[in-house]
Coordinates of C-alpha atoms and ligand atoms in Angstrom, one line a residue:
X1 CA -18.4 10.3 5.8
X2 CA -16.4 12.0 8.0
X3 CA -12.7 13.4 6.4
X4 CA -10.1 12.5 9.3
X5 CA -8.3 15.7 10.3
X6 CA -5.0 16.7 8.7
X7 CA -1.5 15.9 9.7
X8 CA 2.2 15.7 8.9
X9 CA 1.9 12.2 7.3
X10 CA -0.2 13.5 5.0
X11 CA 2.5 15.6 2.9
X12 CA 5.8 14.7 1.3
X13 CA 8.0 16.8 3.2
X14 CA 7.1 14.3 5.9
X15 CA 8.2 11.3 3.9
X16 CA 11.3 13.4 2.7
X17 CA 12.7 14.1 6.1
X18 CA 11.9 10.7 7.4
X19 CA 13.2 8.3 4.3
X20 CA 16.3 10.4 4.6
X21 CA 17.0 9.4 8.2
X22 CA 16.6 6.1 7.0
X23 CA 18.9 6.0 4.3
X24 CA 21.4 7.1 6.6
X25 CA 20.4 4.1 8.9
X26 CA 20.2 1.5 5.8
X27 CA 23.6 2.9 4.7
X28 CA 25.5 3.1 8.6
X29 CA 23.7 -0.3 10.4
X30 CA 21.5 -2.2 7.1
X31 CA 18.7 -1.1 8.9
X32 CA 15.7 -1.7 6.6
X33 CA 13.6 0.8 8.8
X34 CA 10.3 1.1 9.7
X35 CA 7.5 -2.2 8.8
X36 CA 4.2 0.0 9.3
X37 CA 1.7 -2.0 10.9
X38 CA 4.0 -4.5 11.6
X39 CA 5.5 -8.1 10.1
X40 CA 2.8 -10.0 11.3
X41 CA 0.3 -8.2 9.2
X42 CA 2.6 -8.3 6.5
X43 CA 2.9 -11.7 6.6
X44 CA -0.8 -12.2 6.3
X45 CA -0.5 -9.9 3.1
X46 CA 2.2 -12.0 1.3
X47 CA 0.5 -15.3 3.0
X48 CA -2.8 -14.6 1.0
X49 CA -1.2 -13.5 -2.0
X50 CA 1.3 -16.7 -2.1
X51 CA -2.2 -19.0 -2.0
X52 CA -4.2 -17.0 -4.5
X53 CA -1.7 -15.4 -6.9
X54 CA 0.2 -16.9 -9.6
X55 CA 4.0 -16.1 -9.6
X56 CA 4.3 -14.3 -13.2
X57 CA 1.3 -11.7 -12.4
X58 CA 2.6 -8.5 -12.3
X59 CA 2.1 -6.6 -8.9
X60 CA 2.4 -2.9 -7.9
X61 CA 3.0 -1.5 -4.4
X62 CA 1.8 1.9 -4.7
X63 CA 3.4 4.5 -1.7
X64 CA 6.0 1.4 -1.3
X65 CA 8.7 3.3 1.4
X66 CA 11.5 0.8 1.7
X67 CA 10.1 -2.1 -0.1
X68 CA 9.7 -4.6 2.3
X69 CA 6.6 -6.5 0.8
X70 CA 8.1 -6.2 -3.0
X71 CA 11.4 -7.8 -1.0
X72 CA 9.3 -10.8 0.4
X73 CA 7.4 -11.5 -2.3
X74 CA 10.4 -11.5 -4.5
X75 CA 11.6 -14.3 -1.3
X76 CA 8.8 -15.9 -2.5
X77 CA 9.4 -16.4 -6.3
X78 CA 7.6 -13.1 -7.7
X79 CA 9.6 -12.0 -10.6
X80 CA 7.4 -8.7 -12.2
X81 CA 7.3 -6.3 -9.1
X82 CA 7.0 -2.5 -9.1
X83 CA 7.7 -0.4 -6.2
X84 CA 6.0 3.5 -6.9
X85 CA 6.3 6.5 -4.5
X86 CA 5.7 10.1 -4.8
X87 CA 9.2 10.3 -2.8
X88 CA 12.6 10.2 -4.1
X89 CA 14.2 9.3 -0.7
X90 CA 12.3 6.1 0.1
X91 CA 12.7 5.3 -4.5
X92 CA 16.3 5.6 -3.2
X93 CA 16.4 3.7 0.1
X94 CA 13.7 0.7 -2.0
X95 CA 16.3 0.7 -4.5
X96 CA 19.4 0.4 -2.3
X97 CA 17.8 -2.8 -0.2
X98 CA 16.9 -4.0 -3.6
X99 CA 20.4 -4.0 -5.0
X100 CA 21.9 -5.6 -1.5
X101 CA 19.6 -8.4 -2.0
X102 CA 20.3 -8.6 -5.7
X103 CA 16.9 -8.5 -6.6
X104 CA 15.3 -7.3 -10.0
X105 CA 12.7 -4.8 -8.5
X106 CA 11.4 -1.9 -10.7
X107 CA 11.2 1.0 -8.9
X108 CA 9.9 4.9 -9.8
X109 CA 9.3 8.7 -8.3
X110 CA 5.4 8.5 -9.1
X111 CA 2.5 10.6 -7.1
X112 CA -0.3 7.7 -7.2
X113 CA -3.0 10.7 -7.1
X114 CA -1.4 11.7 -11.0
X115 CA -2.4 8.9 -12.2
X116 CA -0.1 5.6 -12.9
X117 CA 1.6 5.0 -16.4
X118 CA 0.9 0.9 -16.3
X119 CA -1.8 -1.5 -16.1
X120 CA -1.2 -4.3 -13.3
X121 CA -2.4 -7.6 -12.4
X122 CA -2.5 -6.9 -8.4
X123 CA -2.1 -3.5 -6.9
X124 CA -1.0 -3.4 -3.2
X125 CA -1.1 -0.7 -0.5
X126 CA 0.0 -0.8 2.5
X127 CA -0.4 2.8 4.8
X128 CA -0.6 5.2 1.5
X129 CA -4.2 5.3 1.4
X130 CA -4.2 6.2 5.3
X131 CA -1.4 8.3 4.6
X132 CA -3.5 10.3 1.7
X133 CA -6.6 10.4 3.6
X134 CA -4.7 12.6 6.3
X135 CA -3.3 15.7 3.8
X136 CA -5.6 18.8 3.4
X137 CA -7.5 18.1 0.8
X138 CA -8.3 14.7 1.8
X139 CA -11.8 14.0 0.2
X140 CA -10.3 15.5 -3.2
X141 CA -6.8 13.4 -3.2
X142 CA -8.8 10.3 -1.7
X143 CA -11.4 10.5 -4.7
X144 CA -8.2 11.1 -7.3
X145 CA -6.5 8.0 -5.8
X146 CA -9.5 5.6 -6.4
X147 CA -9.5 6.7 -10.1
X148 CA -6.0 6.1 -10.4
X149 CA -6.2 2.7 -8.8
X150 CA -9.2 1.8 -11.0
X151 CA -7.8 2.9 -14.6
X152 CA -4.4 1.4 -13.4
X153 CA -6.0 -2.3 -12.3
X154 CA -5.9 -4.9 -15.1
X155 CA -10.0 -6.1 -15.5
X156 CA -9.4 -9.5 -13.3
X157 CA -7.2 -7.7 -10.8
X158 CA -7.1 -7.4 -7.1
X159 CA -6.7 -4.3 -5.6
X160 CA -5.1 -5.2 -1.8
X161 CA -5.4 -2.8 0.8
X162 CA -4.5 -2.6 4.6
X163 CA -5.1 0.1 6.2
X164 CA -5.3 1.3 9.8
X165 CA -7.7 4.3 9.3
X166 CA -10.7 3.6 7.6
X167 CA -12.7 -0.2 8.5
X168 CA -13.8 -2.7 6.2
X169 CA -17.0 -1.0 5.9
X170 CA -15.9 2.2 5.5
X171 CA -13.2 1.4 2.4
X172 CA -16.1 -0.7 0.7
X173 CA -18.8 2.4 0.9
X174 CA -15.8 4.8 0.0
X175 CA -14.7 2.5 -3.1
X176 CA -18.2 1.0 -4.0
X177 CA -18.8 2.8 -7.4
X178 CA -15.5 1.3 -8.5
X179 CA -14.5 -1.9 -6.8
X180 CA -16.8 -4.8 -4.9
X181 CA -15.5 -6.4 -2.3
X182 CA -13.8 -9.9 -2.7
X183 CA -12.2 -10.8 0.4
X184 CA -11.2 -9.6 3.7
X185 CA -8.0 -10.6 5.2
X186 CA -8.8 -11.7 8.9
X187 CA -6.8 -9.4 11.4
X188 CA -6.7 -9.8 15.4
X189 CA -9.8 -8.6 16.4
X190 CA -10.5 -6.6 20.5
X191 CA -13.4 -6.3 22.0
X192 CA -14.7 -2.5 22.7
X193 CA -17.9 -1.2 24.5
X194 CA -19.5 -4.4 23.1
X195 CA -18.6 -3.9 19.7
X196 CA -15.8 -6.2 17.8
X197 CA -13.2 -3.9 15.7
X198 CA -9.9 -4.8 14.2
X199 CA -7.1 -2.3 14.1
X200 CA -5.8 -2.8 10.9
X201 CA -7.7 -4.1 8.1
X202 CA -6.8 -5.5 5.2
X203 CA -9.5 -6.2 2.1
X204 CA -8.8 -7.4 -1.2
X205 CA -11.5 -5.3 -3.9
X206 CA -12.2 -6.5 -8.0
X207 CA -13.5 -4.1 -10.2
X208 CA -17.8 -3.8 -9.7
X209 CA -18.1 -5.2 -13.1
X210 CA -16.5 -8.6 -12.4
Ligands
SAM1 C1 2.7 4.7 6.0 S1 3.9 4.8 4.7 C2 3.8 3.1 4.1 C3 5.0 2.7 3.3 C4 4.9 1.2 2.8 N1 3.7 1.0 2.0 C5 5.0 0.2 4.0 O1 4.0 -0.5 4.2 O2 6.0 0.2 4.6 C6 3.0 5.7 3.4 C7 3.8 5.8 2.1 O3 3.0 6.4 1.1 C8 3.8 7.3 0.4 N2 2.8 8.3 -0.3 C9 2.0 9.1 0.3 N3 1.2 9.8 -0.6 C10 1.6 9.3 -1.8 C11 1.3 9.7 -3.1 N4 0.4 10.6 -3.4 N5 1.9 9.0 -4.1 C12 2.8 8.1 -3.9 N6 3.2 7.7 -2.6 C13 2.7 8.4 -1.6 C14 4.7 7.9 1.4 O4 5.9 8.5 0.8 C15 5.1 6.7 2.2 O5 6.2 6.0 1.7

């Protein structure tokens, strides 16, 4: 399969530079910042996850930014949420929205591709995957992150990911010696040269063995 070719979103300065600007936008106007991909697809995330998944599992949004889903699903009546990302700006901007809302969210500094220190019930992405797949050594961090997500997903788990870079079919051949697929969140579709393609997808993987 073909690597996607490298770019800024792909390293943490990146993130650095831009979660500061948005701390300084949270602090100044209670801007929340930027919902990547948008709230509709969001809402299709948190829509799924309110009809299949029980309120005491435990669920961790790996590369979380701000925290928007871990906010909404605490809306909903989540209480064991974890918000991880490798930076400290958007740990501190998560945390900050958290604490206006007055909502218990755990939030850590954690690179995903190190390797995660908990087991977890659901683990959701949103964007980090896409974001990984575009540093330099793609194909090596991509392969590191799948290991993580596998050793860090409890054996009935979900894995939810929506992504914008890779299709269906390419995250299930990229993830098929450690997760099946289970579902896949529909997403508007378009119409191209004859071909049907969504621009976001969003799959929800088990483990192979379940
Ligand atoms: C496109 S943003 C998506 C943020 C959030 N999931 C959302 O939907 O709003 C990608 C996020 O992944 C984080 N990220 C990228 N590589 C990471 C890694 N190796 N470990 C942890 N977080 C990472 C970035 O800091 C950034 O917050």
């Amino acid at each position: 399969m073909e690597e996607l070719e490298a770019s800024e979103l792909g390293t943490l300065q990146y993130w650095e530079n831009r979660y500061k600007k948005e701390i300084d936008n949270f602090s100044n106007h209670g801007d929340m910042g930027e919902i990547w991909f948008g709230e509709d697809i969001a809402d299709k995330v948190i829509l799924w996850m309110f009809k299949n998944i029980e309120k005491s599992c435990s669920i961790v949004d790996v590369g979380c930014g701000n925290g928007h889903i871990l906010i909404e699903l605490a809306n909903e009546g989540y209480v064991d949420l974890t918000g991880l990302d490798y930076s400290e700006k958007a740990v501190n901007l998560a945390k900050a929205i958290a604490a206006n809302k007055h909502f218990q969210i755990r939030y850590h500094v954690c690179d995903i591709l190190k390797g995660l220190e908990h087991t977890y019930d659901i683990i959701h992405d949103k964007g980090t995957y896409d974001a990984i797949s575009l540093s330099e050594n793609s194909k090596e961090s991509r392969e590191m992150y799948i290991v993580s997500i596998k050793q860090a997903l409890k054996p009935n788990g979900n894995f939810i990911i929506t992504s914008c870079n890779w299709t269906h079919s390419e995250l299930q051949e990229q993830y098929k010696d450690f997760f099946k697929l289970h579902y896949i969140i529909p997403t508007p579709q378009f119409m191209f040269g004859g071909k049907i393609g969504s621009v976001v997808s969003i799959c929800v993987f088990k483990h192979v063995n379940n």
